mmCIF file of C-alpha atoms and ligand atoms in Angstrom:
data_model
loop_
_atom_site.group_PDB
_atom_site.id
_atom_site.type_symbol
_atom_site.label_atom_id
_atom_site.label_comp_id
_atom_site.label_asym_id
_atom_site.label_seq_id
_atom_site.Cartn_x
_atom_site.Cartn_y
_atom_site.Cartn_z
ATOM 1 C CA MET A 1 0.209 0.403 -0.099
ATOM 2 C CA GLU A 2 0.802 3.447 -0.563
ATOM 3 C CA LEU A 3 2.203 4.700 2.922
ATOM 4 C CA ASP A 4 3.625 8.081 2.105
ATOM 5 C CA GLY A 5 1.002 9.931 2.023
ATOM 6 C CA ILE A 6 -0.864 8.375 5.472
ATOM 7 C CA GLN A 7 -0.814 10.812 8.593
ATOM 8 C CA VAL A 8 0.898 9.556 11.708
ATOM 9 C CA TYR A 9 1.543 10.432 15.359
ATOM 10 C CA HIS A 10 5.298 10.680 15.790
ATOM 11 C CA ASP A 11 7.012 12.262 18.845
ATOM 12 C CA GLY A 12 3.937 14.464 19.357
ATOM 13 C CA ASP A 13 2.897 15.845 16.038
ATOM 14 C CA PHE A 14 0.643 14.640 13.493
ATOM 15 C CA VAL A 15 3.045 14.515 10.548
ATOM 16 C CA LYS A 16 3.054 12.443 7.588
ATOM 17 C CA TYR A 17 4.427 8.722 7.332
ATOM 18 C CA GLY A 18 6.948 10.053 4.705
ATOM 19 C CA ASP A 19 8.333 12.478 6.639
ATOM 20 C CA ALA A 20 8.385 10.781 10.351
ATOM 21 C CA LYS A 21 11.777 9.294 9.342
ATOM 22 C CA VAL A 22 14.359 7.523 11.740
ATOM 23 C CA GLY A 23 17.799 7.013 11.279
ATOM 24 C CA LEU A 24 20.375 3.749 10.362
ATOM 25 C CA LEU A 25 21.794 3.690 13.548
ATOM 26 C CA THR A 26 18.448 4.108 15.850
ATOM 27 C CA HIS A 27 19.286 2.031 19.074
ATOM 28 C CA GLY A 28 16.035 0.116 18.421
ATOM 29 C CA LEU A 29 16.313 -0.908 15.380
ATOM 30 C CA ASN A 30 20.008 -1.936 15.618
ATOM 31 C CA TYR A 31 19.422 -3.455 19.092
ATOM 32 C CA GLY A 32 15.696 -4.565 19.274
ATOM 33 C CA THR A 33 15.657 -2.048 21.896
ATOM 34 C CA GLY A 34 11.263 -0.872 21.418
ATOM 35 C CA CYS A 35 7.889 -1.834 22.261
ATOM 36 C CA PHE A 36 5.124 -1.987 20.615
ATOM 37 C CA GLU A 37 1.399 -2.896 20.583
ATOM 38 C CA GLY A 38 -1.183 -4.056 17.529
ATOM 39 C CA ILE A 39 -4.845 -2.553 18.272
ATOM 40 C CA ARG A 40 -7.821 -3.193 16.050
ATOM 41 C CA GLY A 41 -10.130 -0.432 14.556
ATOM 42 C CA TYR A 42 -13.547 -2.762 13.632
ATOM 43 C CA TRP A 43 -15.826 -0.719 11.181
ATOM 44 C CA SER A 44 -19.332 -0.555 11.419
ATOM 45 C CA PRO A 45 -21.922 -0.308 8.308
ATOM 46 C CA ASP A 46 -24.238 0.543 10.797
ATOM 47 C CA HIS A 47 -23.079 2.645 12.931
ATOM 48 C CA ALA A 48 -20.688 4.411 10.698
ATOM 49 C CA GLU A 49 -17.685 4.033 12.819
ATOM 50 C CA VAL A 50 -14.963 2.784 13.343
ATOM 51 C CA TYR A 51 -14.446 1.166 17.003
ATOM 52 C CA LEU A 52 -11.065 0.456 18.534
ATOM 53 C CA PHE A 53 -11.257 -2.574 21.077
ATOM 54 C CA ARG A 54 -9.545 -2.319 24.481
ATOM 55 C CA LEU A 55 -7.889 0.908 23.409
ATOM 56 C CA ALA A 56 -6.979 1.863 26.889
ATOM 57 C CA GLU A 57 -5.549 -1.599 28.019
ATOM 58 C CA HIS A 58 -3.021 -1.672 24.885
ATOM 59 C CA TYR A 59 -1.890 1.206 25.823
ATOM 60 C CA GLU A 60 -1.229 0.708 29.278
ATOM 61 C CA ARG A 61 0.744 -2.442 28.514
ATOM 62 C CA LEU A 62 2.635 -0.874 26.166
ATOM 63 C CA HIS A 63 3.635 1.528 29.149
ATOM 64 C CA LEU A 64 4.422 -1.600 30.799
ATOM 65 C CA SER A 65 6.489 -2.878 28.081
ATOM 66 C CA ALA A 66 8.503 0.533 28.110
ATOM 67 C CA LYS A 67 8.537 0.466 32.035
ATOM 68 C CA LEU A 68 10.853 -2.359 31.532
ATOM 69 C CA LEU A 69 13.094 -0.857 29.263
ATOM 70 C CA LEU A 70 13.435 1.946 30.904
ATOM 71 C CA MET A 71 11.663 4.324 29.113
ATOM 72 C CA ASP A 72 9.969 8.070 29.786
ATOM 73 C CA LEU A 73 7.014 7.962 27.420
ATOM 74 C CA LYS A 74 5.921 11.912 27.227
ATOM 75 C CA ASP A 75 2.401 10.691 26.646
ATOM 76 C CA ASP A 76 0.060 9.177 28.806
ATOM 77 C CA VAL A 77 -2.666 6.403 28.561
ATOM 78 C CA ALA A 78 -5.466 9.139 27.352
ATOM 79 C CA THR A 79 -2.890 11.382 24.971
ATOM 80 C CA MET A 80 -2.490 7.564 23.405
ATOM 81 C CA CYS A 81 -5.760 7.129 22.910
ATOM 82 C CA GLU A 82 -6.751 10.429 22.164
ATOM 83 C CA ALA A 83 -3.795 10.846 19.462
ATOM 84 C CA THR A 84 -5.640 7.132 18.147
ATOM 85 C CA THR A 85 -9.007 8.416 17.992
ATOM 86 C CA LYS A 86 -7.392 11.692 15.595
ATOM 87 C CA LEU A 87 -5.477 9.277 13.409
ATOM 88 C CA ILE A 88 -8.383 7.464 12.244
ATOM 89 C CA ARG A 89 -10.311 10.524 11.955
ATOM 90 C CA LEU A 90 -7.221 12.554 10.308
ATOM 91 C CA ASN A 91 -6.677 9.869 7.450
ATOM 92 C CA GLU A 92 -11.180 9.267 7.050
ATOM 93 C CA TYR A 93 -10.696 5.971 7.472
ATOM 94 C CA ARG A 94 -14.110 3.815 7.224
ATOM 95 C CA GLN A 95 -12.940 0.457 6.921
ATOM 96 C CA ASP A 96 -10.981 -1.869 9.359
ATOM 97 C CA VAL A 97 -7.873 -0.383 10.676
ATOM 98 C CA TYR A 98 -4.760 -2.011 12.542
ATOM 99 C CA VAL A 99 -3.448 0.344 14.855
ATOM 100 C CA ARG A 100 0.663 0.222 15.359
ATOM 101 C CA PRO A 101 1.784 2.164 18.880
ATOM 102 C CA ILE A 102 5.668 2.119 19.174
ATOM 103 C CA ALA A 103 8.384 3.331 21.261
ATOM 104 C CA PHE A 104 12.118 2.701 20.659
ATOM 105 C CA LYS A 105 14.888 3.831 22.041
ATOM 106 C CA ALA A 106 16.104 6.797 19.501
ATOM 107 C CA ALA A 107 19.712 7.258 19.681
ATOM 108 C CA GLU A 108 21.819 7.255 17.125
ATOM 109 C CA GLU A 109 24.589 5.718 18.681
ATOM 110 C CA ILE A 110 26.841 2.607 19.644
ATOM 111 C CA GLY A 111 26.220 1.195 22.476
ATOM 112 C CA VAL A 112 23.906 -1.696 23.841
ATOM 113 C CA ARG A 113 22.128 -0.396 27.062
ATOM 114 C CA LEU A 114 18.787 0.577 28.382
ATOM 115 C CA HIS A 115 19.805 3.807 30.702
ATOM 116 C CA ASN A 116 20.492 7.210 29.309
ATOM 117 C CA VAL A 117 18.684 6.097 25.548
ATOM 118 C CA LYS A 118 16.680 8.894 24.295
ATOM 119 C CA ASP A 119 13.228 7.512 23.924
ATOM 120 C CA ASP A 120 11.086 7.669 20.846
ATOM 121 C CA PHE A 121 6.974 7.224 20.153
ATOM 122 C CA ALA A 122 5.251 6.634 16.770
ATOM 123 C CA ILE A 123 1.777 5.945 16.130
ATOM 124 C CA ILE A 124 0.470 4.319 12.670
ATOM 125 C CA ALA A 125 -2.643 3.348 11.452
ATOM 126 C CA ILE A 126 -3.171 1.777 8.329
ATOM 127 C CA PRO A 127 -6.547 -0.313 6.520
ATOM 128 C CA HIS A 128 -6.223 -3.913 8.205
ATOM 129 C CA ARG A 129 -5.964 -7.363 5.977
ATOM 130 C CA SER A 130 -7.095 -10.424 7.498
ATOM 131 C CA TYR A 131 -3.688 -12.042 8.857
ATOM 132 C CA PHE A 132 -4.614 -15.484 8.371
ATOM 133 C CA GLU A 133 -6.084 -16.857 4.725
ATOM 134 C CA SER A 134 -6.984 -19.858 5.991
ATOM 135 C CA GLY A 135 -10.601 -19.407 7.118
ATOM 136 C CA ALA A 136 -11.708 -22.942 7.946
ATOM 137 C CA GLY A 137 -9.644 -23.770 10.944
ATOM 138 C CA LEU A 138 -5.521 -23.808 10.976
ATOM 139 C CA ARG A 139 -3.368 -26.020 10.548
ATOM 140 C CA THR A 140 -0.107 -25.637 12.968
ATOM 141 C CA ALA A 141 2.543 -27.729 14.154
ATOM 142 C CA VAL A 142 5.189 -27.505 17.280
ATOM 143 C CA SER A 143 8.013 -25.450 16.490
ATOM 144 C CA SER A 144 11.430 -27.273 17.015
ATOM 145 C CA TRP A 145 12.074 -23.456 18.575
ATOM 146 C CA ARG A 146 11.631 -22.509 21.847
ATOM 147 C CA ARG A 147 9.998 -19.097 23.514
ATOM 148 C CA ILE A 148 12.052 -17.019 24.906
ATOM 149 C CA ASP A 149 12.204 -17.346 28.333
ATOM 150 C CA ASP A 150 11.536 -14.652 31.388
ATOM 151 C CA ASN A 151 14.869 -14.491 32.344
ATOM 152 C CA SER A 152 16.348 -14.619 28.883
ATOM 153 C CA ALA A 153 13.814 -11.363 27.267
ATOM 154 C CA PRO A 154 10.574 -11.407 28.996
ATOM 155 C CA ALA A 155 7.612 -12.103 26.215
ATOM 156 C CA ARG A 156 5.443 -10.656 28.867
ATOM 157 C CA ALA A 157 6.196 -7.318 27.480
ATOM 158 C CA LYS A 158 5.486 -6.918 23.613
ATOM 159 C CA LEU A 159 9.000 -5.801 22.718
ATOM 160 C CA THR A 160 10.414 -5.394 19.170
ATOM 161 C CA GLY A 161 13.810 -7.962 19.398
ATOM 162 C CA VAL A 162 11.372 -10.803 21.378
ATOM 163 C CA TYR A 163 9.539 -10.788 18.318
ATOM 164 C CA VAL A 164 13.304 -12.662 16.265
ATOM 165 C CA SER A 165 11.822 -15.776 18.218
ATOM 166 C CA SER A 166 8.627 -15.132 17.122
ATOM 167 C CA ALA A 167 9.516 -14.822 13.134
ATOM 168 C CA LEU A 168 11.610 -17.881 13.608
ATOM 169 C CA ALA A 169 8.784 -20.861 14.567
ATOM 170 C CA LYS A 170 6.246 -19.029 12.090
ATOM 171 C CA SER A 171 8.286 -18.813 9.433
ATOM 172 C CA GLU A 172 9.546 -22.684 9.720
ATOM 173 C CA ALA A 173 5.840 -23.266 10.046
ATOM 174 C CA VAL A 174 4.607 -21.654 6.923
ATOM 175 C CA MET A 175 8.165 -22.858 4.647
ATOM 176 C CA ASN A 176 6.705 -26.546 6.054
ATOM 177 C CA GLY A 177 3.199 -26.131 4.723
ATOM 178 C CA PHE A 178 1.445 -24.921 8.351
ATOM 179 C CA ASP A 179 -0.630 -22.396 8.680
ATOM 180 C CA GLU A 180 0.787 -21.683 12.249
ATOM 181 C CA ALA A 181 3.407 -22.588 14.824
ATOM 182 C CA ILE A 182 3.325 -23.561 18.488
ATOM 183 C CA LEU A 183 5.815 -22.317 20.672
ATOM 184 C CA LEU A 184 6.990 -24.552 23.889
ATOM 185 C CA THR A 185 8.583 -22.800 27.317
ATOM 186 C CA ALA A 186 12.197 -23.999 27.906
ATOM 187 C CA ASP A 187 10.773 -26.502 29.904
ATOM 188 C CA GLY A 188 8.505 -28.089 27.537
ATOM 189 C CA HIS A 189 5.077 -26.914 28.434
ATOM 190 C CA VAL A 190 2.968 -25.220 25.705
ATOM 191 C CA ALA A 191 3.547 -21.545 25.558
ATOM 192 C CA GLU A 192 1.679 -19.544 22.379
ATOM 193 C CA GLY A 193 1.322 -19.070 18.901
ATOM 194 C CA SER A 194 3.823 -16.784 17.197
ATOM 195 C CA ALA A 195 1.913 -13.998 17.778
ATOM 196 C CA GLU A 196 -1.284 -15.168 19.431
ATOM 197 C CA ASN A 197 -2.240 -16.657 23.238
ATOM 198 C CA ILE A 198 -3.747 -20.285 22.804
ATOM 199 C CA PHE A 199 -6.783 -22.599 24.793
ATOM 200 C CA VAL A 200 -7.344 -26.065 24.623
ATOM 201 C CA VAL A 201 -11.213 -28.284 25.555
ATOM 202 C CA ARG A 202 -11.116 -31.476 27.162
ATOM 203 C CA ASP A 203 -14.043 -32.995 28.200
ATOM 204 C CA GLY A 204 -15.752 -29.994 28.494
ATOM 205 C CA ARG A 205 -12.889 -27.857 30.537
ATOM 206 C CA VAL A 206 -11.202 -25.336 28.970
ATOM 207 C CA PHE A 207 -6.937 -24.766 29.904
ATOM 208 C CA THR A 208 -5.068 -21.844 28.581
ATOM 209 C CA PRO A 209 -1.220 -21.867 29.767
ATOM 210 C CA PRO A 210 -0.551 -19.467 33.133
ATOM 211 C CA VAL A 211 0.876 -16.501 32.702
ATOM 212 C CA THR A 212 4.369 -17.688 34.423
ATOM 213 C CA ASP A 213 4.717 -19.837 30.766
ATOM 214 C CA ALA A 214 6.197 -17.370 28.938
ATOM 215 C CA ILE A 215 3.293 -15.748 27.480
ATOM 216 C CA LEU A 216 2.394 -12.337 26.446
ATOM 217 C CA GLU A 217 -0.436 -11.313 29.058
ATOM 218 C CA GLY A 218 -2.984 -11.240 25.450
ATOM 219 C CA ILE A 219 -6.083 -9.086 25.760
ATOM 220 C CA THR A 220 -8.302 -11.322 23.890
ATOM 221 C CA ARG A 221 -6.460 -13.688 26.150
ATOM 222 C CA LYS A 222 -8.310 -11.779 29.298
ATOM 223 C CA THR A 223 -11.435 -10.890 27.394
ATOM 224 C CA VAL A 224 -11.878 -14.632 26.024
ATOM 225 C CA ILE A 225 -11.858 -15.841 29.936
ATOM 226 C CA GLU A 226 -14.345 -13.511 30.917
ATOM 227 C CA LEU A 227 -16.513 -14.534 27.690
ATOM 228 C CA LEU A 228 -16.171 -17.913 28.659
ATOM 229 C CA ARG A 229 -17.190 -17.192 32.159
ATOM 230 C CA GLU A 230 -19.853 -14.897 31.111
ATOM 231 C CA GLU A 231 -21.740 -16.066 28.229
ATOM 232 C CA LEU A 232 -20.955 -20.089 28.058
ATOM 233 C CA GLY A 233 -20.637 -20.919 31.940
ATOM 234 C CA LEU A 234 -17.128 -22.306 31.683
ATOM 235 C CA GLU A 235 -14.466 -21.182 34.022
ATOM 236 C CA VAL A 236 -11.025 -21.143 32.824
ATOM 237 C CA ALA A 237 -8.267 -23.338 34.145
ATOM 238 C CA GLU A 238 -4.669 -21.153 34.107
ATOM 239 C CA ARG A 239 -2.198 -24.179 34.229
ATOM 240 C CA SER A 240 0.431 -26.124 32.395
ATOM 241 C CA ILE A 241 -0.055 -28.058 29.295
ATOM 242 C CA ASP A 242 1.970 -30.607 27.543
ATOM 243 C CA ARG A 243 2.848 -31.209 24.229
ATOM 244 C CA SER A 244 0.494 -34.319 24.312
ATOM 245 C CA GLU A 245 -2.455 -32.673 25.795
ATOM 246 C CA LEU A 246 -2.542 -30.952 22.210
ATOM 247 C CA TYR A 247 -2.651 -34.235 20.263
ATOM 248 C CA GLN A 248 -5.760 -35.349 22.834
ATOM 249 C CA SER A 249 -7.550 -32.400 22.687
ATOM 250 C CA ASP A 250 -11.697 -31.846 21.745
ATOM 251 C CA GLU A 251 -11.057 -28.600 20.520
ATOM 252 C CA ILE A 252 -8.045 -26.172 20.072
ATOM 253 C CA PHE A 253 -8.345 -22.020 19.375
ATOM 254 C CA PHE A 254 -6.096 -19.008 19.325
ATOM 255 C CA SER A 255 -6.739 -16.099 20.760
ATOM 256 C CA GLY A 256 -5.106 -12.312 19.587
ATOM 257 C CA THR A 257 -6.219 -8.902 18.906
ATOM 258 C CA ALA A 258 -4.977 -9.766 14.393
ATOM 259 C CA VAL A 259 -6.681 -13.110 14.214
ATOM 260 C CA GLY A 260 -9.394 -12.364 17.321
ATOM 261 C CA VAL A 261 -10.703 -16.025 18.307
ATOM 262 C CA SER A 262 -9.553 -18.959 15.376
ATOM 263 C CA PRO A 263 -10.025 -22.240 15.571
ATOM 264 C CA VAL A 264 -7.273 -24.831 15.307
ATOM 265 C CA ILE A 265 -7.754 -28.478 13.668
ATOM 266 C CA GLU A 266 -4.605 -29.944 13.144
ATOM 267 C CA VAL A 267 -1.608 -30.115 15.003
ATOM 268 C CA ASP A 268 1.161 -31.630 13.878
ATOM 269 C CA ARG A 269 -0.441 -33.893 11.168
ATOM 270 C CA ARG A 270 -3.172 -35.034 13.812
ATOM 271 C CA PRO A 271 -6.639 -33.903 13.918
ATOM 272 C CA VAL A 272 -7.802 -31.513 16.819
ATOM 273 C CA GLY A 273 -11.094 -33.482 17.465
ATOM 274 C CA SER A 274 -12.662 -34.282 14.616
ATOM 275 C CA GLY A 275 -11.027 -32.523 12.781
ATOM 276 C CA SER A 276 -13.081 -29.604 11.676
ATOM 277 C CA PRO A 277 -14.154 -25.911 14.114
ATOM 278 C CA GLY A 278 -15.051 -26.886 17.517
ATOM 279 C CA LYS A 279 -18.719 -26.019 18.841
ATOM 280 C CA ILE A 280 -16.694 -23.776 21.639
ATOM 281 C CA ALA A 281 -14.513 -21.471 19.530
ATOM 282 C CA THR A 282 -17.234 -21.722 16.925
ATOM 283 C CA ALA A 283 -19.322 -19.463 19.705
ATOM 284 C CA LEU A 284 -16.872 -17.616 20.909
ATOM 285 C CA ALA A 285 -15.339 -16.386 16.989
ATOM 286 C CA ASP A 286 -19.645 -15.325 16.279
ATOM 287 C CA LEU A 287 -19.625 -13.581 19.803
ATOM 288 C CA TYR A 288 -16.538 -12.139 19.076
ATOM 289 C CA ARG A 289 -16.528 -10.419 16.148
ATOM 290 C CA ASP A 290 -20.207 -9.254 17.415
ATOM 291 C CA ILE A 291 -19.024 -7.393 20.093
ATOM 292 C CA THR A 292 -15.762 -5.871 18.268
ATOM 293 C CA LEU A 293 -19.138 -4.966 15.597
ATOM 294 C CA GLY A 294 -20.579 -2.940 18.277
ATOM 295 C CA LYS A 295 -23.600 -5.455 18.501
ATOM 296 C CA VAL A 296 -23.660 -6.405 21.329
ATOM 297 C CA ALA A 297 -24.333 -3.786 23.835
ATOM 298 C CA LYS A 298 -23.119 -5.297 27.155
ATOM 299 C CA TYR A 299 -19.794 -4.949 26.001
ATOM 300 C CA HIS A 300 -19.960 -1.359 24.156
ATOM 301 C CA HIS A 301 -17.983 -0.186 27.247
ATOM 302 C CA TRP A 302 -15.010 -2.434 25.679
ATOM 303 C CA LEU A 303 -15.029 -0.177 22.227
ATOM 304 C CA THR A 304 -13.764 3.333 21.742
ATOM 305 C CA PRO A 305 -15.455 4.931 19.073
ATOM 306 C CA SER A 306 -12.923 7.249 16.340
ATOM 307 C CA HIS A 307 -15.271 9.253 14.399
ATOM 308 C CA ALA A 308 -17.637 10.686 17.441
ATOM 309 C CA THR A 309 -15.438 13.813 18.292
ATOM 310 C CA LYS A 310 -14.150 13.820 22.057
ATOM 311 C CA THR A 311 -16.840 16.811 22.379
ATOM 312 C CA ASP A 312 -19.677 14.187 21.253
ATOM 313 C CA ARG A 313 -18.526 11.739 23.957
ATOM 314 C CA LEU A 314 -18.415 13.706 26.528
ATOM 315 C CA ARG A 315 -22.311 14.714 25.595
ATOM 316 C CA LYS A 316 -23.233 11.600 24.636
ATOM 317 C CA ALA A 317 -21.606 10.007 28.296
ATOM 318 C CA LYS A 318 -23.989 13.252 30.244
ATOM 319 C CA ALA A 319 -27.072 12.253 28.292
ATOM 320 C CA THR A 320 -26.749 8.577 29.131
ATOM 321 C CA VAL A 321 -25.876 9.768 32.382
HETATM 322 N N1 PMP B 401 0.754 -13.405 22.390
HETATM 323 C C1 PMP B 401 1.961 -12.995 21.211
HETATM 324 C C2 PMP B 401 3.503 -13.697 20.841
HETATM 325 C C3 PMP B 401 1.539 -11.890 20.296
HETATM 326 O O1 PMP B 401 2.299 -11.269 19.305
HETATM 327 C C4 PMP B 401 0.197 -11.891 20.455
HETATM 328 C C5 PMP B 401 -0.548 -10.178 19.633
HETATM 329 N N2 PMP B 401 -0.319 -9.057 20.696
HETATM 330 C C6 PMP B 401 -0.330 -12.263 21.159
HETATM 331 C C7 PMP B 401 -0.222 -13.454 21.981
HETATM 332 C C8 PMP B 401 -1.966 -11.965 21.751
HETATM 333 O O2 PMP B 401 -2.128 -10.240 22.474
HETATM 334 P P1 PMP B 401 -3.157 -10.002 21.934
HETATM 335 O O3 PMP B 401 -4.605 -10.637 22.439
HETATM 336 O O4 PMP B 401 -3.443 -8.938 23.329
HETATM 337 O O5 PMP B 401 -3.209 -8.741 21.109
#
């Protein structure tokens, strides 16, 4: 796509993508010293609105990732949220969007460290394209690459450099003919996909790896746990999962901003359950889609409208008090 003309937010200003330059020696580019987010905006033709899903929570996570990198972000969560909705309006997006906020060590100098390096922050919003082409369930393989250990580089923070681990696993899986990889922890338990959390259903019980098993603490994961409890009456057990449980499960599904809720139909050439998307995953995927499109009033508080201006939103909030 043509990026040059789109408006981005960079270091406190709204500028053209082509004018927001970084140099070749930028610390974050050389050492992977950055952190980022992935946020989805869903276009609702019925409401003529782009709804940003759990916007503030993404920026809260970004601030936690930044803290780990000893960054001092100038913008607070509210300012980042406002900048994001403004970007959608400035670019006149009336379609699904993907928002990529990124904070990085911006000094153009040699020297690997975290302290005393200046930071930079940008938000880029682009039209969204579907993450997986396969709509009928994903074929996966357990990766030969292990998920990075918390004591090497924490997976719980969304750090740019750590994504080498995801990229190695994803390319291995795709080049071997699969849709996605499943990574194990250093001690051999199931962690997550290359960019998704994982859920396993066995005998009507739902499991997901605990946050201490080298996973990103996904916002969709949290959403799915709540929806399973509230809407399907299923309590999720957060416990370590063995590789062989994947082969004996009735259902497996991924959760993530990019993929929403996506059923897994095969692991290591073994069918999951009957080999087609399971009932729980399908019900969840439908519910999640309706929620993101603003069709479920109960979960409207997870959505930030971007075309309604701040004044409109305040007026609307007052009118409903
Ligand atoms: N794990 C990894 C490694 C990811 O990159 C992502 C995507 N952000 C997720 C899990 C899912 O997290 P979320 O639901 O917050 O998008």
